[in-house]
Amino acid sequence: MFRKMKKPRRILFGGDSCQNNKMSNVSYHISNLLEKMTSTDKDFRFMATNDLMLELQKDSIKLDEDSERKVVSMLLRLLEDKNGEVQNLAVKCLAPLVSKVKEPQVETMVDTLCSNMMSDKEQLRDISSMGLKTVIAELPLSTTGVNLTTGVCKKITSQLIGAMGKQEDVSVQLEALDILSDMLGRLSGALVSFHGSLLSSLLPQLTSPRMAVRKRSILALGHLVPCCSPALFSQLTEHLMTELAKAPPTSMSRTYIQCLATVSRQGGHRVGEHLEKLIPMVVKLTSVEDDELREYCFQAFEAFIRRCPKEMSPHISTVTQLCLKFMTYDPNYNYDDEEEEDSMDVEDGFGEESDDEYSDDDDMSWKVRRSSIKCLEALIHTRRDLLLSFYSSLCPALLTRFKEREENVRADVFSAFSTLLRQTRVGSSHVGLITEQVAAREEEPTVTMLKKQVPVIVKALHKQLKDKSVKSRQGCFSVLTELAHTVPGALEEHIPALIPGIVFSLTDKSTSSTMRIDALSFFHVLLVSHPPRAFQPHMQVLLPPVVACVEDSFYKITSEALLVTQQLVKVMRPLDQSAAGGFDPKPFVKEVFSSTMKRLKATDIDQEVKERAISCMGHMVCHLGDHLGAELKGVLSIFLERLKNEITRLTTVRTITLITSSPLKIDLSSVLPEALSVLGSFLRKNQRALKLGTLACLTALVTHQTSSIKPAALEPVLSELPSLVDEIDMHVSQLSITLLTCMAKACPSSLAKISSSVLPGVFQLVHSPLLQGGALAAILDFLQALVLSKASNIGFSQLLKSLMEPFHSPQCLSDIHRQSYHSVARCVAALCSVCPKDTPSTVSSLIQQVKSHSCPESARVLAVLCLGEVGRSGSLGGSKEVQAVILEAFSSSSEEIKTAASCALGSMAVGSLNEYLPFMLKEIASQPKRQYLLLHSLKEVISACPASSLSPHLESIWALLFQNALCPEEGTRNLVAECLGKLTLVNPDQLLPRLKKQLIGGSALARSTVVTAVKFTIIDQPAPIDALLKDCIGDFLATLKDEDINVRRVALVMFNSAAHNKPSLIRGLLTKVLPHLYQETQIRKDLIREVEMGPFKHTVDDGLDVRKAAFECMYTLLDSCLEGLDVLQFLDHVEEGLKDHYDIRMLTFLMLARLASLCPAGVLQRLDRLVEPLKATCTTKVKAGSVKQEFEKQEELRRSAMRAVAALLAVPEVERSPSMAEFANLIHTNADMASIYQSIQGGDASGLGPAEGMDLG
């Protein structure tokens, strides 16, 4: 039939002859299709309807009014077609048709579908329901289509409310409720005017005699809740509570509790205000002897805990006790029998049979146990602050339930326990950088309690690792994996008990692929987190099943097994010989080698397997290369092949690096020349990871394979290096220079030609403002190695000239960055340190340059800094001439020379402390004009000198600093504070109490200096002062209540430093400190004043700096002390900040974006209040005629606000907020805001992805 149709269809439906008049062509085309749809032949009707659907799906199609009416009429007729396939196609046509026809036609469709839905014919009812759902899914959400959507929704809603009242026909009710749920789920915002009547219609359905009606009513109410008004929400909740208070029959109680749980899940925080009344009701219902009711009660508790964690706080204890009681509720089973069987060591199979005797199809108690355990998991997940108490209350209870007989419930027990372990890991990772003793004290509570439970956990799990149930074994492996991550090394003594279970899952023929992958994955975690000695005695048992998995046909198993094999190779012979423990790997080498070699040779395998086979064999060569004998050469030749392959080259480069660095000194001479050539070619590839890996590999080869490398072999490498030494990528430059240093040390003759190739780039890098840290250290090493190698024709004087020459140009001072002076000075000092014979003449030359007024200022500044750096190494001795020159430089008219002299004096004092420090202290006391510069020198001395050198001078420095602590100049006071803080680190036991004493009775200036000094004692590395600081930091933070605003500001800055660098210091004080912190975020009108500037009045806010400091503290606390914050209280102050000064708003936008990812639930609770200030910022326009800076500031504000909006739109369930939905729609329809949004999202067309997720088109 269809073959016969092909030809006429091409003529009738697909003709290309009517190109001139598009609309008439479409009309003609559609008319032909409609004619075919009236055919008596069902196949013709089917094909014509299918063609119509394809036409309607084209974006280009436009229908005239007559065609619209005819198409709609025909499709509605086809819904009553006798052929089911035609009916289904007609429904599918409705979807594209909604966007192609005008509003009256859509209304006609909806009217017909609604009336058909109440038809007596079941098939027509079903197909019309499908049609309505299709239309609802296609209604436009954009502003342009909002009138159509609202109109259609009103029509459907009024008809559905009528349909719901049809008590005599349940199927009509069910369809109506289904459609209503769909519509509320997608278009609740368009139905706001109907929310009241919908609620009135849905509530009576909760008492329907039919359970299906009740369940669908609950679903519809759930969709209504997110967008309904607070009054309606209260009405719904009050109704449910009133009905529950009447003590209805159990089946009705079940419905009301189920509805409450759904409302809580969907309505979130809004349930919080009703919890005081609700909780006692739900608690009371748990005592009713009905398993389903109890299950729903615990589901309600879980929803309350997840959605309203703060409001649930008073009820946590009650709910926990109920969960603990009912998680063991199993009236039809006696677990004591099972324990007796365990003690009798009965065969596994017997236990399985005994389970069947107790199983009962009518037994619903497992649902109660499961829901109570899920409730506990929600509690563990949301209340990390109660973790310690969970270890004494919940942990033992969960462990006893590992024996749970019902597989699904047991899986939930494992899941809850894994959550407890994860929370412990997250909690312990928040511990700040502190000394070991304090760290131990910080970790003790939870981790120590967990360690005590490890034997119980293993005892409960190790038998289940051989369980026939795959789900149980996966649960066991999941718990053990989390345990190994949380407390590495804790399972060491239990490994003999775990090995049989691992081997069983790897060898059992009935085991699925997923199970074997899970077992291998856990085994890998175990190997990584425990010492080799724990596994070595069991190698004979462990190796065969892993090797069998390497040879498995499924690539994922092979890949995971190769990863495990690689780790087992490390276990056989660790590179750290002290960990080897006398274990002989020889018996196992052949077995591992042959299976890995088979995978290494194969070229037709998965990419991941190829890479892991290379890596695994690389580890074998690295750890066991001396056992491979003649096979080694073959392996290396395969590596060379893989090196030339684009797919595997990066992995091979890393593997060769590993082998080269092996203490076994593997001979690579057979492949080295060719490998060097290939590696050289990689340096010009535009792939950064490959460049970095290649440079590391070449450095290892030059260092460890020197004897096998001829200088000529390095030429391909050297030719590529000049282009890599560039400030564009400092890391690549650093590795390139490190490679050059290795060449200068190992193969100096290879560098004969570098003066014209690489050196210009190195000198350019030295003069770069970006040079610092590792890259600078690499250049210093290189220059020293180069001058010592004497290979090239470049000696000390030439290098010195190349370094300093640019500074002798008269125009140089403005061109060269300050950082370049310091970099060059360090290079000069590095050269002097390895060429002591040339140092005196260099120093003399530098002194002459400083004295010579004919030299450019840049050259004199550099010469001063060079003297300082040479002096730092002690090469100057106690030269009086240098001292005089530096002192004279302090009197220079040039600020640059004076600053350089300050740095130089500090550096020289570091090199000769006894020579320079007394002189420096004397100058500080006697020269008030130079005091600031001399204090900079003193700061350098205190920062760089070891404590033992400074100790004899401690008292004199301390006394001098406190003489200047009250200096009215804030810059000087801050310098004094920094010196005091760093000096306190030298002898904290003695000096910290002295700082504390200065808080009492001192002036405001003294207090601010002391508090600032404490900030400099808080460094980001562990230090001896930490334990002392922890005990007294509360006294310093008491200055947050100081009457002086400046003292409060510096106290906030110090608090911020502690929160950032050592959060453990202040975690325990948050409850005392936060109220004062939040108080400082308030705008104080008494600190705002008006200043007259000529004819203008200018407003000055003296409290702005304090507020900024407070908000900066809040931002830091989000990262370091989140668990100590009440998020809702925190958000109240963020909300105020969103309306504050420009700087503070910028900060609060960042905070909001951070909070959206860290605490989405809390943000959702405050969303409606947060949207308004964001909208205000995004829609504010600068007054015409404002200065350019005002426009730029407003633009930056809008961009920052939009970033916060983007973060909010990414929060799950944000679509439930009507205000956010409205704002997202505003962004979508406003071209200006949409463009900002898209540029923030990366500029792609899908910029409003999250808004689309909110059904905003």
PDB file of N, CA and C in Angstrom, residues 166-200:
ATOM      1  N   LYS A 166     -16.967  16.111  39.478  1.00  0.00           N
ATOM      2  CA  LYS A 166     -17.745  14.957  38.981  1.00  0.00           C
ATOM      3  C   LYS A 166     -17.442  13.721  39.807  1.00  0.00           C
ATOM      4  N   GLN A 167     -18.074  13.621  40.932  1.00  0.00           N
ATOM      5  CA  GLN A 167     -17.772  12.506  41.840  1.00  0.00           C
ATOM      6  C   GLN A 167     -18.163  11.153  41.247  1.00  0.00           C
ATOM      7  N   GLU A 168     -19.186  11.188  40.316  1.00  0.00           N
ATOM      8  CA  GLU A 168     -19.682   9.887  39.814  1.00  0.00           C
ATOM      9  C   GLU A 168     -18.687   9.206  38.885  1.00  0.00           C
ATOM     10  N   ASP A 169     -17.790   9.972  38.267  1.00  0.00           N
ATOM     11  CA  ASP A 169     -16.855   9.356  37.316  1.00  0.00           C
ATOM     12  C   ASP A 169     -15.411   9.594  37.768  1.00  0.00           C
ATOM     13  N   VAL A 170     -14.812   8.585  38.392  1.00  0.00           N
ATOM     14  CA  VAL A 170     -13.469   8.727  38.973  1.00  0.00           C
ATOM     15  C   VAL A 170     -12.424   8.957  37.896  1.00  0.00           C
ATOM     16  N   SER A 171     -12.570   8.278  36.751  1.00  0.00           N
ATOM     17  CA  SER A 171     -11.536   8.398  35.715  1.00  0.00           C
ATOM     18  C   SER A 171     -11.448   9.838  35.206  1.00  0.00           C
ATOM     19  N   VAL A 172     -12.584  10.549  35.118  1.00  0.00           N
ATOM     20  CA  VAL A 172     -12.560  11.959  34.705  1.00  0.00           C
ATOM     21  C   VAL A 172     -11.824  12.789  35.756  1.00  0.00           C
ATOM     22  N   GLN A 173     -12.130  12.502  37.024  1.00  0.00           N
ATOM     23  CA  GLN A 173     -11.449  13.205  38.116  1.00  0.00           C
ATOM     24  C   GLN A 173      -9.934  13.023  38.028  1.00  0.00           C
ATOM     25  N   LEU A 174      -9.524  11.776  37.815  1.00  0.00           N
ATOM     26  CA  LEU A 174      -8.090  11.462  37.775  1.00  0.00           C
ATOM     27  C   LEU A 174      -7.402  12.197  36.627  1.00  0.00           C
ATOM     28  N   GLU A 175      -8.054  12.194  35.451  1.00  0.00           N
ATOM     29  CA  GLU A 175      -7.467  12.890  34.297  1.00  0.00           C
ATOM     30  C   GLU A 175      -7.375  14.391  34.585  1.00  0.00           C
ATOM     31  N   ALA A 176      -8.444  14.947  35.179  1.00  0.00           N
ATOM     32  CA  ALA A 176      -8.464  16.384  35.480  1.00  0.00           C
ATOM     33  C   ALA A 176      -7.337  16.736  36.446  1.00  0.00           C
ATOM     34  N   LEU A 177      -7.155  15.912  37.461  1.00  0.00           N
ATOM     35  CA  LEU A 177      -6.093  16.169  38.448  1.00  0.00           C
ATOM     36  C   LEU A 177      -4.704  16.058  37.812  1.00  0.00           C
ATOM     37  N   ASP A 178      -4.579  15.091  36.912  1.00  0.00           N
ATOM     38  CA  ASP A 178      -3.307  14.909  36.195  1.00  0.00           C
ATOM     39  C   ASP A 178      -2.950  16.151  35.392  1.00  0.00           C
ATOM     40  N   ILE A 179      -3.934  16.631  34.632  1.00  0.00           N
ATOM     41  CA  ILE A 179      -3.702  17.796  33.772  1.00  0.00           C
ATOM     42  C   ILE A 179      -3.420  19.027  34.635  1.00  0.00           C
ATOM     43  N   LEU A 180      -4.151  19.149  35.727  1.00  0.00           N
ATOM     44  CA  LEU A 180      -3.966  20.283  36.628  1.00  0.00           C
ATOM     45  C   LEU A 180      -2.547  20.282  37.211  1.00  0.00           C
ATOM     46  N   SER A 181      -2.067  19.099  37.572  1.00  0.00           N
ATOM     47  CA  SER A 181      -0.687  18.999  38.093  1.00  0.00           C
ATOM     48  C   SER A 181       0.311  19.460  37.051  1.00  0.00           C
ATOM     49  N   ASP A 182       0.121  19.006  35.807  1.00  0.00           N
ATOM     50  CA  ASP A 182       1.012  19.417  34.722  1.00  0.00           C
ATOM     51  C   ASP A 182       1.006  20.937  34.566  1.00  0.00           C
ATOM     52  N   MET A 183      -0.224  21.499  34.602  1.00  0.00           N
ATOM     53  CA  MET A 183      -0.369  22.935  34.359  1.00  0.00           C
ATOM     54  C   MET A 183       0.228  23.747  35.514  1.00  0.00           C
ATOM     55  N   LEU A 184      -0.028  23.320  36.737  1.00  0.00           N
ATOM     56  CA  LEU A 184       0.532  24.042  37.887  1.00  0.00           C
ATOM     57  C   LEU A 184       2.051  23.906  37.931  1.00  0.00           C
ATOM     58  N   GLY A 185       2.536  22.735  37.537  1.00  0.00           N
ATOM     59  CA  GLY A 185       3.978  22.517  37.544  1.00  0.00           C
ATOM     60  C   GLY A 185       4.695  23.430  36.578  1.00  0.00           C
ATOM     61  N   ARG A 186       4.026  23.750  35.453  1.00  0.00           N
ATOM     62  CA  ARG A 186       4.703  24.542  34.423  1.00  0.00           C
ATOM     63  C   ARG A 186       4.258  26.005  34.398  1.00  0.00           C
ATOM     64  N   LEU A 187       2.980  26.237  34.729  1.00  0.00           N
ATOM     65  CA  LEU A 187       2.425  27.579  34.499  1.00  0.00           C
ATOM     66  C   LEU A 187       1.763  28.167  35.738  1.00  0.00           C
ATOM     67  N   SER A 188       2.250  27.786  36.907  1.00  0.00           N
ATOM     68  CA  SER A 188       1.586  28.237  38.138  1.00  0.00           C
ATOM     69  C   SER A 188       1.474  29.750  38.199  1.00  0.00           C
ATOM     70  N   GLY A 189       2.495  30.444  37.696  1.00  0.00           N
ATOM     71  CA  GLY A 189       2.497  31.913  37.729  1.00  0.00           C
ATOM     72  C   GLY A 189       1.343  32.520  36.961  1.00  0.00           C
ATOM     73  N   ALA A 190       0.922  31.857  35.880  1.00  0.00           N
ATOM     74  CA  ALA A 190      -0.175  32.388  35.062  1.00  0.00           C
ATOM     75  C   ALA A 190      -1.535  32.121  35.702  1.00  0.00           C
ATOM     76  N   LEU A 191      -1.556  31.308  36.744  1.00  0.00           N
ATOM     77  CA  LEU A 191      -2.827  30.904  37.351  1.00  0.00           C
ATOM     78  C   LEU A 191      -3.062  31.542  38.717  1.00  0.00           C
ATOM     79  N   VAL A 192      -2.298  32.613  39.016  1.00  0.00           N
ATOM     80  CA  VAL A 192      -2.378  33.207  40.360  1.00  0.00           C
ATOM     81  C   VAL A 192      -3.821  33.531  40.743  1.00  0.00           C
ATOM     82  N   SER A 193      -4.592  34.074  39.795  1.00  0.00           N
ATOM     83  CA  SER A 193      -5.973  34.455  40.119  1.00  0.00           C
ATOM     84  C   SER A 193      -6.841  33.235  40.445  1.00  0.00           C
ATOM     85  N   PHE A 194      -6.407  32.055  40.003  1.00  0.00           N
ATOM     86  CA  PHE A 194      -7.191  30.831  40.254  1.00  0.00           C
ATOM     87  C   PHE A 194      -6.715  30.056  41.483  1.00  0.00           C
ATOM     88  N   HIS A 195      -5.590  30.493  42.091  1.00  0.00           N
ATOM     89  CA  HIS A 195      -5.026  29.709  43.195  1.00  0.00           C
ATOM     90  C   HIS A 195      -6.046  29.452  44.298  1.00  0.00           C
ATOM     91  N   GLY A 196      -6.824  30.470  44.642  1.00  0.00           N
ATOM     92  CA  GLY A 196      -7.816  30.316  45.725  1.00  0.00           C
ATOM     93  C   GLY A 196      -8.851  29.272  45.378  1.00  0.00           C
ATOM     94  N   SER A 197      -9.425  29.380  44.164  1.00  0.00           N
ATOM     95  CA  SER A 197     -10.485  28.427  43.782  1.00  0.00           C
ATOM     96  C   SER A 197      -9.912  27.023  43.592  1.00  0.00           C
ATOM     97  N   LEU A 198      -8.662  26.949  43.113  1.00  0.00           N
ATOM     98  CA  LEU A 198      -8.032  25.630  42.957  1.00  0.00           C
ATOM     99  C   LEU A 198      -7.851  24.967  44.316  1.00  0.00           C
ATOM    100  N   LEU A 199      -7.416  25.763  45.293  1.00  0.00           N
ATOM    101  CA  LEU A 199      -7.227  25.209  46.640  1.00  0.00           C
ATOM    102  C   LEU A 199      -8.569  24.713  47.189  1.00  0.00           C
ATOM    103  N   SER A 200      -9.603  25.512  46.997  1.00  0.00           N
ATOM    104  CA  SER A 200     -10.941  25.116  47.488  1.00  0.00           C
ATOM    105  C   SER A 200     -11.424  23.846  46.803  1.00  0.00           C
TER     106      SER A 200
END
